[in-house]
PDB file of C-alpha atoms in Angstrom:
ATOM      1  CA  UNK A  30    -152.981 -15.835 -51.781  1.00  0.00           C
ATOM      2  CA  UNK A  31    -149.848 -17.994 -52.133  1.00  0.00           C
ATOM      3  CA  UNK A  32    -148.132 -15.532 -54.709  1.00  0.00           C
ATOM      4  CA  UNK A  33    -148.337 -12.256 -52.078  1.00  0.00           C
ATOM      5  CA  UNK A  34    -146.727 -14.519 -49.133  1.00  0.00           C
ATOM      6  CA  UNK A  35    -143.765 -15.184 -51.127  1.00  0.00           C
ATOM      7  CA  UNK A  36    -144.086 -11.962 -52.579  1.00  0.00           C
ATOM      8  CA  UNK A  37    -144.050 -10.593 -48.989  1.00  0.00           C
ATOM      9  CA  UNK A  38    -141.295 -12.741 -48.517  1.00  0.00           C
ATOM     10  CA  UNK A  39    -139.085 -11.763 -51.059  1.00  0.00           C
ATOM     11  CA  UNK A  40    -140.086  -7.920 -50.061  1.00  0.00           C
ATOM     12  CA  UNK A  41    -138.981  -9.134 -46.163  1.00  0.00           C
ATOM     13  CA  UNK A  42    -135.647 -10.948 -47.570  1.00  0.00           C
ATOM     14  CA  UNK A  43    -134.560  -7.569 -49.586  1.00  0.00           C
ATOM     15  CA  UNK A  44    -134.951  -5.260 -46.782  1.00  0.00           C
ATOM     16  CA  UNK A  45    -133.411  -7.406 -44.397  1.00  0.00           C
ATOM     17  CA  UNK A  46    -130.056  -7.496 -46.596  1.00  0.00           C
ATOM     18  CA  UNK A  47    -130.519  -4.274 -47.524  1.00  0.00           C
ATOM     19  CA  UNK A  48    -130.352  -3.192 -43.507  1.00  0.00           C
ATOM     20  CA  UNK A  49    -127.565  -5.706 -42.975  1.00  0.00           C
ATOM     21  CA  UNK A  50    -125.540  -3.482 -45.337  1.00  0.00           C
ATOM     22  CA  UNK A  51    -126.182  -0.223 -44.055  1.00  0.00           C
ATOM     23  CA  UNK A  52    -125.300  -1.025 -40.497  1.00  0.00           C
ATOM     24  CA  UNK A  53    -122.465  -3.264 -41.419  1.00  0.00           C
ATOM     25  CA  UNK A  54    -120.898  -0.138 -43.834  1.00  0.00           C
ATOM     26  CA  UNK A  55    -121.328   2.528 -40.913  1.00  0.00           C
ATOM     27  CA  UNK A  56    -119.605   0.469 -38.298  1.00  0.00           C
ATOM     28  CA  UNK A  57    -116.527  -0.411 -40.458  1.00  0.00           C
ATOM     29  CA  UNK A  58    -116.458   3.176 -41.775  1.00  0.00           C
ATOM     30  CA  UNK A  59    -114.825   5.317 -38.860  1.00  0.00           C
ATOM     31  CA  UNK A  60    -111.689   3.392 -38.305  1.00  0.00           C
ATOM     32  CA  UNK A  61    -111.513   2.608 -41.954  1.00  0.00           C
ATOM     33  CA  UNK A  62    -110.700   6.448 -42.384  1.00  0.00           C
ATOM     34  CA  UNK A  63    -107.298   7.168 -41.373  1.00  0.00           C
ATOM     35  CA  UNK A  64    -104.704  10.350 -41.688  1.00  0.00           C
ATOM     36  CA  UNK A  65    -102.288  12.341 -40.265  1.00  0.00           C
ATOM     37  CA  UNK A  66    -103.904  14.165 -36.156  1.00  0.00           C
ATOM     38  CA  UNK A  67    -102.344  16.810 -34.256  1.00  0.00           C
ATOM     39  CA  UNK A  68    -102.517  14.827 -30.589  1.00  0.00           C
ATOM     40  CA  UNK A  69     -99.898  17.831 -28.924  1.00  0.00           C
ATOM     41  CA  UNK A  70     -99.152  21.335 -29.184  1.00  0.00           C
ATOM     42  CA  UNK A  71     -96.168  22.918 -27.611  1.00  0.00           C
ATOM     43  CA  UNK A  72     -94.067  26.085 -28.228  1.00  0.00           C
ATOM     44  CA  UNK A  73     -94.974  26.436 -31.587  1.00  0.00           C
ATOM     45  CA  UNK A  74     -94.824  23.062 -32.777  1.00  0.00           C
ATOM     46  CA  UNK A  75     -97.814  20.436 -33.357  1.00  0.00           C
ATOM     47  CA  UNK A  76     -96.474  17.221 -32.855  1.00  0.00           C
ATOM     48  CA  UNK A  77     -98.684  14.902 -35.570  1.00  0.00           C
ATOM     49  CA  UNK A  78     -99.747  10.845 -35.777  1.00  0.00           C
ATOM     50  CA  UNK A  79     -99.246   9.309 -39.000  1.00  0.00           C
ATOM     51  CA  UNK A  80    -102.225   7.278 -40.174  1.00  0.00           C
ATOM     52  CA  UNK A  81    -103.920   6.664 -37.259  1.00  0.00           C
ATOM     53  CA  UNK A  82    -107.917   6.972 -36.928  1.00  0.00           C
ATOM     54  CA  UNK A  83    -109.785  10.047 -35.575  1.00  0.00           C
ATOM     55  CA  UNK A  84    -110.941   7.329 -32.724  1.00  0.00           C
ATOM     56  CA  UNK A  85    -106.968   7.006 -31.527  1.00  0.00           C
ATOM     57  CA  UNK A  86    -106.476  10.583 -31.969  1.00  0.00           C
ATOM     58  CA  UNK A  87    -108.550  11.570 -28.734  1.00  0.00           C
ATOM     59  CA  UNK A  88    -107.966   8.213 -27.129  1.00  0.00           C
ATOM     60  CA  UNK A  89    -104.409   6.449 -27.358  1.00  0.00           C
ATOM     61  CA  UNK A  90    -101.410   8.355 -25.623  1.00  0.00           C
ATOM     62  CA  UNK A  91     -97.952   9.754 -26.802  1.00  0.00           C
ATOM     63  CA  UNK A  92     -96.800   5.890 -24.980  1.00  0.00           C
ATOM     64  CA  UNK A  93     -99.350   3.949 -26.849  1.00  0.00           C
ATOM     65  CA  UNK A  94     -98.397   5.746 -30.178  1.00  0.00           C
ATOM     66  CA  UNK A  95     -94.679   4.621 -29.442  1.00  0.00           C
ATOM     67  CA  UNK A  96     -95.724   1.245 -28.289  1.00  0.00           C
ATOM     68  CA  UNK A  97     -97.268   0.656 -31.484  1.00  0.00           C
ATOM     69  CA  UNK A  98     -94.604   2.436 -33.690  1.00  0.00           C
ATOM     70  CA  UNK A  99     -97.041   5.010 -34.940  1.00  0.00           C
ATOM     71  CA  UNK A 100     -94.658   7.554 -36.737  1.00  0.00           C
ATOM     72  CA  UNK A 101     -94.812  10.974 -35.280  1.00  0.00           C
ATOM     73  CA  UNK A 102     -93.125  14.147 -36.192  1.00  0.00           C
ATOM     74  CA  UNK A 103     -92.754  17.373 -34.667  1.00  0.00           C
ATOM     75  CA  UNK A 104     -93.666  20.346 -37.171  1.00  0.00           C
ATOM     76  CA  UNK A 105     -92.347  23.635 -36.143  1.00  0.00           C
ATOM     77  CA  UNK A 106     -95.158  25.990 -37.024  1.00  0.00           C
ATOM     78  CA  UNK A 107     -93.876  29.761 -38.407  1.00  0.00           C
ATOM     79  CA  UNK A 108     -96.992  31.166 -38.743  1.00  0.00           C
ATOM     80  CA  UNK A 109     -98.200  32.186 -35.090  1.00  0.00           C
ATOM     81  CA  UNK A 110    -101.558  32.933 -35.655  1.00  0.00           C
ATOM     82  CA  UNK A 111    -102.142  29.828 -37.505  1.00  0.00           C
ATOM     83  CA  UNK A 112    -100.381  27.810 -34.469  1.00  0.00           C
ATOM     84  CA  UNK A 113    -102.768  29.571 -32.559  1.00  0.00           C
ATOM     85  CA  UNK A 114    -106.262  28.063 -34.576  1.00  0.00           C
ATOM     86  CA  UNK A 115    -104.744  24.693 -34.610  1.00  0.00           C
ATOM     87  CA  UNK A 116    -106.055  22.253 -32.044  1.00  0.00           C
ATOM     88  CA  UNK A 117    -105.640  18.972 -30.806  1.00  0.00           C
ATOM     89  CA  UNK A 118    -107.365  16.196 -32.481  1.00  0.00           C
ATOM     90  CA  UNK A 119    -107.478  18.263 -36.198  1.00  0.00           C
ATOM     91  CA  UNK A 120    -106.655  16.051 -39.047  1.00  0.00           C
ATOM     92  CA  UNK A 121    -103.984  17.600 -40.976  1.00  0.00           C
ATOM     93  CA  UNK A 122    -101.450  17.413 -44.061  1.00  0.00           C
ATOM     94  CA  UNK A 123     -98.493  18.988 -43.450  1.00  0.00           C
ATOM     95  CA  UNK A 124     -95.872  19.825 -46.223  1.00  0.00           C
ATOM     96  CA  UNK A 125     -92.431  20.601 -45.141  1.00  0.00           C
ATOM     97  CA  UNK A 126     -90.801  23.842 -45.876  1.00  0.00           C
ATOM     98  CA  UNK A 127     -88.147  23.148 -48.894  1.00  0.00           C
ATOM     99  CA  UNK A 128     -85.238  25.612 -50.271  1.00  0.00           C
ATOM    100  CA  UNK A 129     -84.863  26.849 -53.475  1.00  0.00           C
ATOM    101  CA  UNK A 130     -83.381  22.858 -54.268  1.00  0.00           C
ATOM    102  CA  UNK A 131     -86.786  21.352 -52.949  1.00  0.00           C
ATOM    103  CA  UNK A 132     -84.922  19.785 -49.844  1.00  0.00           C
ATOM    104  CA  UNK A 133     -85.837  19.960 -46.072  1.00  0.00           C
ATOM    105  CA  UNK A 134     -84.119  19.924 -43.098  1.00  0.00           C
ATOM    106  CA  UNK A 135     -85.451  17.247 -40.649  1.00  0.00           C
ATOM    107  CA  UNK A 136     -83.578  17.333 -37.072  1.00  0.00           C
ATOM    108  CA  UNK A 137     -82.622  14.555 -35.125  1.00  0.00           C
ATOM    109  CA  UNK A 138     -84.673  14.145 -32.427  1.00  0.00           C
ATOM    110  CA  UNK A 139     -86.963  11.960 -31.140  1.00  0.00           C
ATOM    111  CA  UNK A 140     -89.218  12.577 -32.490  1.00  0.00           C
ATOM    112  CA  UNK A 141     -87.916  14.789 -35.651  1.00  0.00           C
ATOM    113  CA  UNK A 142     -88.732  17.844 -36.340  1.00  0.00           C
ATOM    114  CA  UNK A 143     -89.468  19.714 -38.997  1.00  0.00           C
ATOM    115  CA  UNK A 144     -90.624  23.143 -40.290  1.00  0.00           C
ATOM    116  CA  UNK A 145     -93.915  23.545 -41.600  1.00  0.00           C
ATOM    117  CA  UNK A 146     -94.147  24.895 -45.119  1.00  0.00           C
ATOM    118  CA  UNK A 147     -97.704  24.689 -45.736  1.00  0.00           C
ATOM    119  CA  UNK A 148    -101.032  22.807 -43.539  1.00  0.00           C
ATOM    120  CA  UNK A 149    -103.709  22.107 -45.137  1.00  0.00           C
ATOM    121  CA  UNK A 150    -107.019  21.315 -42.487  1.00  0.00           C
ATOM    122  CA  UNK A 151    -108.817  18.241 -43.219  1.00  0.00           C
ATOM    123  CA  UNK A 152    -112.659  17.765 -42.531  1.00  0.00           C
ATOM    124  CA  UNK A 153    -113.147  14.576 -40.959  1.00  0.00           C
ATOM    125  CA  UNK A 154    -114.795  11.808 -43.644  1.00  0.00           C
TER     126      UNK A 154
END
């Protein structure tokens, strides 16, 4: 009888760590994943958050992403019909468009701008 209560305990112990884990691993997970969010569109430019988490993408303002020096640049999309798909809150990776010497042209505003060469859409982890 003694060997199946420690047994039980031991069976008790593992499962209780093993729970621990799981919870612990999904909390952390969401803001641990972090990339690039359209949070505006405008006259055919998405203005996107650097790094930031899906979470601040649909919560924190254009003032909180200053606040916080979140770097944010205005791409100037070409392509109307894919400006037209795009919406707010999808994770993105934007490339900018480059000349024939791979440079681009960023403008001096505030924030920049830039023209889109190519996005690529991003599931969500």
């Amino acid at each position: 009888m003694g060997g199946i209560k420690i047994l039980r305990s031991l069976v008790l112990g593992a499962a209780l760590v093993l729970v621990l884990c799981l919870f612990s691993g999904c909390s952390a997970s969401p803001e641990a994943k972090k990339g690039d969010y359209i949070i505006s569109k405008e006259d055919q430019r998405i203005l996107v958050a650097k790094n930031i988490s899906k979470k601040d993408s649909e919560n924190k303002t254009f003032a909180d992403f200053r606040k916080n020096n979140i770097e944010l640049i205005n791409y100037i999309v070409e392509d109307t019909q894919l400006y037209n798909e795009l919406r707010v809150g999808e994770k993105v990776n934007v490339t900018p468009k480059t000349n024939d010497k791979g440079e681009y042209v960023v403008m001096e505003s505030d924030p920049p701008q830039i023209i889109a060469g190519q996005i690529e859409r991003l599931k969500d982890d």
